[in-house]
CSV table of C-alpha atoms and ligand atoms in Angstrom, one decimal:
chain,number,residue,atom,x,y,z
N,1,MET,CA,105.4,218.9,-43.7
N,2,VAL,CA,104.3,215.3,-43.4
N,3,THR,CA,103.9,213.2,-46.5
N,4,SER,CA,101.0,211.1,-45.2
N,5,ALA,CA,98.0,212.0,-43.1
N,6,VAL,CA,95.3,210.0,-41.2
N,7,VAL,CA,92.1,210.8,-39.4
N,8,ILE,CA,91.4,208.6,-36.4
N,9,THR,CA,88.1,208.6,-34.5
N,10,GLY,CA,87.9,207.5,-30.9
N,11,ALA,CA,91.6,208.4,-30.6
N,12,ALA,CA,91.6,209.5,-27.0
N,13,SER,CA,91.6,206.0,-25.5
N,14,GLY,CA,92.3,202.3,-26.1
N,15,ILE,CA,92.7,201.0,-29.7
N,16,GLY,CA,92.2,204.5,-31.2
N,17,ARG,CA,94.9,206.0,-29.1
N,18,ALA,CA,97.3,203.1,-29.9
N,19,CYS,CA,96.6,203.8,-33.6
N,20,ALA,CA,97.3,207.5,-33.2
N,21,GLU,CA,100.6,206.8,-31.5
N,22,LEU,CA,101.6,204.1,-34.1
N,23,PHE,CA,100.8,206.3,-37.1
N,24,ALA,CA,102.5,209.3,-35.6
N,25,ALA,CA,105.6,207.2,-34.8
N,26,ARG,CA,105.6,206.1,-38.4
N,27,GLY,CA,105.6,209.7,-39.7
N,28,PHE,CA,101.9,210.4,-40.3
N,29,GLY,CA,100.2,213.6,-39.5
N,30,VAL,CA,97.2,212.6,-37.3
N,31,VAL,CA,93.9,214.2,-36.8
N,32,ALA,CA,92.7,212.7,-33.5
N,33,VAL,CA,88.9,212.9,-33.1
N,34,ASP,CA,87.0,212.1,-29.9
N,35,VAL,CA,84.3,213.4,-27.6
N,36,ASP,CA,86.7,213.1,-24.7
N,37,GLU,CA,88.6,216.4,-24.6
N,38,VAL,CA,90.6,215.4,-21.5
N,39,GLY,CA,91.8,212.2,-23.1
N,40,LEU,CA,92.8,214.0,-26.3
N,41,ALA,CA,94.8,216.5,-24.2
N,42,ALA,CA,96.6,213.6,-22.5
N,43,LEU,CA,97.3,212.0,-26.0
N,44,THR,CA,98.9,215.2,-27.4
N,45,ARG,CA,100.8,215.8,-24.1
N,46,ALA,CA,102.3,212.3,-24.3
N,47,GLN,CA,103.0,212.8,-28.0
N,48,SER,CA,104.9,216.0,-27.5
N,49,ARG,CA,107.4,214.0,-25.4
N,50,ALA,CA,107.6,211.1,-27.9
N,51,PRO,CA,110.8,210.6,-30.0
N,52,ARG,CA,110.5,211.8,-33.6
N,53,PRO,CA,109.7,209.0,-36.0
N,54,ALA,CA,112.6,206.8,-37.0
N,55,VAL,CA,111.3,206.2,-40.5
N,56,ALA,CA,110.1,208.0,-43.6
N,57,PRO,CA,106.3,207.8,-43.8
N,58,ALA,CA,104.9,205.2,-46.2
N,59,ASP,CA,102.4,206.3,-48.8
N,60,PRO,CA,99.5,203.8,-48.2
N,61,ARG,CA,98.1,204.3,-51.7
N,62,THR,CA,100.9,202.8,-53.7
N,63,ALA,CA,102.0,199.2,-53.8
N,64,ALA,CA,105.5,200.4,-54.6
N,65,ASP,CA,105.8,201.6,-51.1
N,66,ALA,CA,105.1,198.2,-49.6
N,67,GLY,CA,108.8,197.8,-48.7
N,68,ALA,CA,108.8,201.1,-46.9
N,69,VAL,CA,106.2,199.7,-44.6
N,70,THR,CA,107.8,196.3,-44.1
N,71,GLY,CA,111.2,197.6,-43.5
N,72,ALA,CA,110.0,200.5,-41.4
N,73,ASP,CA,111.9,199.7,-38.3
N,74,SER,CA,115.2,199.2,-40.1
N,75,ARG,CA,115.2,202.6,-41.9
N,76,PRO,CA,117.5,205.3,-40.6
N,77,ALA,CA,116.2,208.2,-38.5
N,78,GLY,CA,115.3,211.4,-40.2
N,79,GLY,CA,111.5,211.5,-40.8
N,80,PRO,CA,109.6,214.6,-40.0
N,81,GLU,CA,108.4,215.5,-36.5
N,82,PRO,CA,105.2,213.6,-35.6
N,83,ARG,CA,102.1,215.8,-35.3
N,84,ILE,CA,98.8,215.0,-33.7
N,85,VAL,CA,96.1,217.5,-34.1
N,86,PRO,CA,93.2,217.0,-31.6
N,87,MET,CA,89.6,217.6,-32.6
N,88,VAL,CA,86.7,217.4,-30.1
N,89,GLY,CA,83.7,216.0,-31.9
N,90,ASP,CA,80.9,213.4,-31.9
N,91,VAL,CA,81.1,211.0,-34.8
N,92,SER,CA,77.3,210.6,-35.0
N,93,VAL,CA,77.0,214.3,-36.0
N,94,GLU,CA,77.4,215.0,-39.7
N,95,GLU,CA,79.3,218.3,-39.1
N,96,THR,CA,82.0,216.3,-37.3
N,97,GLY,CA,82.7,214.3,-40.4
N,98,ALA,CA,83.1,217.3,-42.6
N,99,ALA,CA,85.2,219.1,-40.0
N,100,MET,CA,87.7,216.3,-39.5
N,101,ALA,CA,88.4,215.9,-43.2
N,102,GLU,CA,88.8,219.7,-43.5
N,103,LEU,CA,91.1,219.8,-40.5
N,104,ALA,CA,93.4,217.1,-42.1
N,105,LEU,CA,93.6,219.1,-45.3
N,106,ALA,CA,94.2,222.4,-43.5
N,107,SER,CA,96.8,220.8,-41.1
N,108,PHE,CA,98.6,218.5,-43.5
N,109,GLY,CA,97.5,219.4,-47.0
N,110,ARG,CA,96.3,215.9,-47.7
N,111,LEU,CA,94.4,212.8,-46.4
N,112,ASP,CA,95.5,209.3,-47.1
N,113,VAL,CA,93.9,207.1,-44.4
N,114,ALA,CA,90.9,207.2,-42.1
N,115,VAL,CA,90.6,204.9,-39.1
N,116,LEU,CA,86.9,205.0,-38.1
N,117,ASN,CA,87.2,203.5,-34.7
N,118,ALA,CA,85.0,205.3,-32.2
N,119,GLY,CA,82.5,203.0,-30.7
N,120,ILE,CA,80.4,202.4,-27.6
N,121,GLY,CA,78.6,199.4,-26.2
N,122,THR,CA,77.6,197.6,-23.1
N,123,THR,CA,75.5,194.6,-22.2
N,124,LEU,CA,71.8,195.6,-22.2
N,125,PRO,CA,69.0,193.5,-20.6
N,126,TRP,CA,66.0,193.3,-23.0
N,127,GLU,CA,63.7,194.4,-20.2
N,128,ALA,CA,65.9,197.4,-19.1
N,129,PRO,CA,64.1,200.7,-19.0
N,130,GLY,CA,65.2,202.8,-22.0
N,131,ALA,CA,66.7,199.9,-23.8
N,132,ILE,CA,65.5,201.1,-27.2
N,133,ASP,CA,66.9,204.6,-26.6
N,134,ARG,CA,70.2,202.9,-25.7
N,135,LEU,CA,70.0,200.8,-28.9
N,136,ASP,CA,69.4,204.0,-30.9
N,137,ARG,CA,72.5,205.6,-29.4
N,138,ILE,CA,74.7,202.5,-30.0
N,139,LEU,CA,73.6,202.4,-33.6
N,140,ALA,CA,74.1,206.2,-33.9
N,141,VAL,CA,77.8,206.0,-32.9
N,142,ASN,CA,78.7,202.5,-34.2
N,143,VAL,CA,76.8,202.5,-37.5
N,144,ARG,CA,75.7,206.1,-38.4
N,145,GLY,CA,79.1,207.4,-37.2
N,146,VAL,CA,80.9,205.0,-39.6
N,147,ALA,CA,78.7,206.0,-42.5
N,148,ILE,CA,79.3,209.7,-41.8
N,149,GLY,CA,83.0,209.0,-41.6
N,150,ILE,CA,83.1,207.2,-44.9
N,151,ARG,CA,81.1,209.9,-46.7
N,152,SER,CA,83.2,212.6,-45.2
N,153,VAL,CA,86.7,211.4,-46.1
N,154,VAL,CA,86.1,210.0,-49.5
N,155,PRO,CA,86.3,213.3,-51.4
N,156,ALA,CA,89.7,214.1,-49.8
N,157,LEU,CA,91.0,210.5,-50.5
N,158,ARG,CA,89.8,210.7,-54.1
N,159,ALA,CA,91.4,214.0,-54.6
N,160,GLY,CA,94.8,212.5,-53.5
N,161,GLY,CA,94.4,209.6,-55.9
N,162,GLY,CA,92.9,207.1,-53.5
N,163,GLY,CA,93.5,205.8,-50.0
N,164,SER,CA,92.5,203.4,-47.3
N,165,ILE,CA,89.6,203.4,-44.8
N,166,VAL,CA,89.8,201.0,-41.8
N,167,VAL,CA,86.8,200.5,-39.6
N,168,THR,CA,86.9,199.0,-36.1
N,169,ALA,CA,84.2,196.3,-36.0
N,170,SER,CA,84.2,193.5,-33.4
N,171,SER,CA,84.3,189.8,-33.0
N,172,GLY,CA,80.8,190.5,-31.6
N,173,GLY,CA,79.7,191.3,-35.1
N,174,LEU,CA,80.5,187.8,-36.1
N,175,GLN,CA,79.5,185.8,-33.0
N,176,SER,CA,76.7,186.7,-30.6
N,177,GLU,CA,77.1,187.0,-26.9
N,178,PRO,CA,74.4,186.9,-24.2
N,179,GLY,CA,73.0,190.3,-23.4
N,180,ASN,CA,75.0,192.1,-26.1
N,181,TRP,CA,72.2,192.2,-28.8
N,182,ALA,CA,72.4,195.9,-29.4
N,183,TYR,CA,76.2,196.0,-29.7
N,184,ASN,CA,76.3,192.8,-31.7
N,185,ALA,CA,73.7,194.1,-34.1
N,186,SER,CA,75.7,197.3,-34.6
N,187,LYS,CA,78.9,195.6,-35.3
N,188,ALA,CA,77.3,193.0,-37.7
N,189,ALA,CA,75.9,196.0,-39.6
N,190,VAL,CA,79.2,197.7,-39.8
N,191,ILE,CA,80.9,194.5,-41.2
N,192,ASN,CA,78.4,194.4,-44.0
N,193,MET,CA,78.5,198.1,-44.6
N,194,VAL,CA,82.3,197.8,-45.1
N,195,ARG,CA,81.8,195.2,-47.7
N,196,ALA,CA,79.2,197.3,-49.6
N,197,ALA,CA,81.3,200.5,-49.3
N,198,ALA,CA,84.3,198.6,-50.6
N,199,LEU,CA,82.4,197.7,-53.7
N,200,ASP,CA,81.2,201.3,-54.2
N,201,HIS,CA,84.7,202.8,-53.9
N,202,ALA,CA,87.1,200.2,-55.4
N,203,ALA,CA,87.2,201.8,-58.8
N,204,GLN,CA,88.4,205.0,-57.1
N,205,ASN,CA,91.4,203.3,-55.6
N,206,ILE,CA,89.9,203.6,-52.1
N,207,ARG,CA,90.1,200.4,-50.1
N,208,ILE,CA,87.7,199.9,-47.2
N,209,ASN,CA,88.3,197.1,-44.7
N,210,ALA,CA,87.4,196.3,-41.1
N,211,VAL,CA,89.4,195.0,-38.1
N,212,ALA,CA,87.4,192.9,-35.7
N,213,PRO,CA,89.0,192.9,-32.3
N,214,GLY,CA,88.2,190.2,-29.7
N,215,LEU,CA,88.5,191.0,-26.0
N,216,THR,CA,91.0,193.8,-25.7
N,217,GLU,CA,92.2,195.6,-22.6
N,218,THR,CA,90.7,199.0,-22.9
N,219,ALA,CA,88.3,201.3,-21.0
N,220,LEU,CA,85.4,199.7,-22.9
N,221,THR,CA,86.0,196.3,-21.3
N,222,ALA,CA,87.2,197.5,-17.9
N,223,ARG,CA,84.1,196.2,-16.2
N,224,HIS,CA,85.1,192.6,-17.2
N,225,ARG,CA,88.5,193.1,-15.4
N,226,THR,CA,87.4,194.4,-12.0
N,227,ASP,CA,89.4,191.7,-10.2
N,228,PRO,CA,92.1,189.1,-11.1
N,229,ALA,CA,89.5,186.2,-10.8
N,230,SER,CA,87.1,187.7,-13.4
N,231,THR,CA,89.9,188.7,-15.7
N,232,ALA,CA,91.2,185.1,-15.6
N,233,ALA,CA,87.7,183.7,-16.1
N,234,VAL,CA,87.3,185.7,-19.3
N,235,SER,CA,90.8,184.8,-20.4
N,236,ARG,CA,89.9,181.1,-20.2
N,237,ARG,CA,87.3,181.7,-23.0
N,238,ILE,CA,90.1,182.9,-25.3
N,239,PRO,CA,92.1,180.1,-27.1
N,240,MET,CA,95.3,182.1,-26.7
N,241,GLY,CA,94.5,182.4,-23.0
N,242,ARG,CA,94.9,186.2,-22.7
N,243,TRP,CA,93.3,189.5,-23.6
N,244,GLY,CA,94.5,191.5,-26.6
N,245,GLN,CA,96.5,194.7,-26.1
N,246,PRO,CA,95.5,197.9,-27.9
N,247,GLY,CA,98.9,198.0,-29.7
N,248,GLU,CA,98.2,194.5,-31.2
N,249,LEU,CA,95.0,195.9,-32.7
N,250,ALA,CA,96.8,199.0,-34.0
N,251,SER,CA,99.2,196.7,-35.9
N,252,ALA,CA,96.3,195.0,-37.6
N,253,VAL,CA,94.8,198.5,-38.5
N,254,TRP,CA,98.3,199.6,-39.8
N,255,PHE,CA,98.4,196.5,-42.1
N,256,LEU,CA,95.1,197.3,-43.7
N,257,ALA,CA,96.0,201.0,-44.0
N,258,SER,CA,99.3,200.4,-45.6
N,259,ALA,CA,100.4,199.3,-49.0
N,260,GLU,CA,101.2,195.9,-47.5
N,261,SER,CA,97.5,195.1,-48.0
N,262,SER,CA,97.3,196.8,-51.5
N,263,TYR,CA,95.0,194.1,-53.0
N,264,ILE,CA,92.7,193.7,-50.0
N,265,THR,CA,89.3,195.4,-49.9
N,266,GLY,CA,85.9,194.6,-48.4
N,267,THR,CA,87.4,192.2,-45.8
N,268,THR,CA,87.2,191.9,-42.1
N,269,LEU,CA,90.5,191.0,-40.3
N,270,VAL,CA,89.7,189.2,-37.1
N,271,ALA,CA,92.3,189.8,-34.3
N,272,ASP,CA,90.8,188.0,-31.3
N,273,GLY,CA,93.3,185.4,-30.1
N,274,GLY,CA,91.1,182.6,-31.6
N,275,LEU,CA,87.9,183.6,-29.8
N,276,THR,CA,85.7,183.2,-32.9
N,277,ALA,CA,87.7,180.3,-34.5
N,278,HIS,CA,85.5,177.6,-32.9
J,1,NAD,P1,87.6,202.9,-25.5
J,1,NAD,O1,86.4,203.1,-24.7
J,1,NAD,O2,88.9,202.7,-24.8
J,1,NAD,O3,87.8,203.9,-26.7
J,1,NAD,C1,86.7,204.4,-27.4
J,1,NAD,C2,86.9,205.9,-27.7
J,1,NAD,O4,85.8,206.3,-28.5
J,1,NAD,C3,86.8,206.7,-26.4
J,1,NAD,O5,87.9,207.6,-26.3
J,1,NAD,C4,85.5,207.4,-26.5
J,1,NAD,O6,85.5,208.7,-25.9
J,1,NAD,C5,85.4,207.5,-28.0
J,1,NAD,N1,84.0,207.8,-28.4
J,1,NAD,C6,82.9,207.2,-28.0
J,1,NAD,N2,81.8,207.7,-28.5
J,1,NAD,C7,82.2,208.6,-29.4
J,1,NAD,C8,81.6,209.5,-30.3
J,1,NAD,N3,80.2,209.6,-30.4
J,1,NAD,N4,82.3,210.4,-31.0
J,1,NAD,C9,83.7,210.4,-30.9
J,1,NAD,N5,84.3,209.6,-30.1
J,1,NAD,C10,83.6,208.7,-29.3
J,1,NAD,O7,87.3,201.5,-26.3
J,1,NAD,P2,88.1,200.6,-27.3
J,1,NAD,O8,88.0,199.3,-26.8
J,1,NAD,O9,89.4,201.2,-27.7
J,1,NAD,O10,87.1,200.7,-28.6
J,1,NAD,C11,87.6,201.1,-29.9
J,1,NAD,C12,86.7,200.3,-30.9
J,1,NAD,O11,87.0,199.0,-30.8
J,1,NAD,C13,85.2,200.5,-30.7
J,1,NAD,O12,84.6,200.6,-31.9
J,1,NAD,C14,84.8,199.2,-30.0
J,1,NAD,O13,83.5,198.8,-30.3
J,1,NAD,C15,85.8,198.2,-30.7
J,1,NAD,N6,86.0,197.0,-30.0
J,1,NAD,C16,86.6,196.9,-28.8
J,1,NAD,C17,86.8,195.7,-28.2
J,1,NAD,C18,87.5,195.6,-26.8
J,1,NAD,O14,87.5,194.4,-26.3
J,1,NAD,N7,88.0,196.6,-26.2
J,1,NAD,C19,86.4,194.5,-28.8
J,1,NAD,C20,85.8,194.6,-30.0
J,1,NAD,C21,85.6,195.8,-30.6
């Protein structure tokens, strides 16, 4: 039986998948939620071939475990088998939230961390037909979905004495981009929702933070990388001169989930290669 468990939304692809693989490799039981059934099947297939975790899982709720996280890679082998339990569900639907928390408790007997990462977005001309319906859908997934996620996991976290919620926001929530008004609005909303939610749950030992990725190589941004010239053109906008990798974002999520960040709540950790630094 695992000694720590996490729910991760948007786990079939990109940053969410990298999080699922990282948490599983570090001994967590993972409930992987996504609308993409095929992607979830690919994740669990890959996971069944992955080596068992080389470390004992770290309890993210206690500062005393901070060393277990820091020294994770140097610990001897012997942790439990990794387990990823897939769940097909749409985060904008309230029943999905309740079901994912229940599945964590049924599968692992506990819930310690939630990574509310599922998100959609695309540039949207103001004059495009159906633009307001598209805005509604972006807000439903990126904002409503996070609110549902927080409400759903809090009782299980509280029952275990506390925990950590990490929300995937975006550098686009801090800095606007032409044509991205709907997505930018949704991510700015999420950043402020995280701050307010952190205030509301701090006394229950539940920390709530956000990670704000910059341009990261995932399916979401594939249209910006259709050829080497356009990829390079976008890279030139990034001070570090390259796109982020999903695993680099998963590391930032892990930091906020773990006891390494035990005194941090209500913050947004920007991981964007310097994109929003100027
Ligand atoms: P991705 O498209 O690779 O992965 C997103 C996943 O979310 C997909 O598997 C998708 O099926 C799932 N999903 C979409 N709608 C869903 C819903 N309603 N319910 C459940 N699952 C749903 O994209 P990604 O880049 O890994 O995005 C992850 C998060 O990171 C998103 O919130 C995104 O806004 C944010 N982000 C990404 C970038 C980037 O450059 N890739 C930058 C900033 C923020």
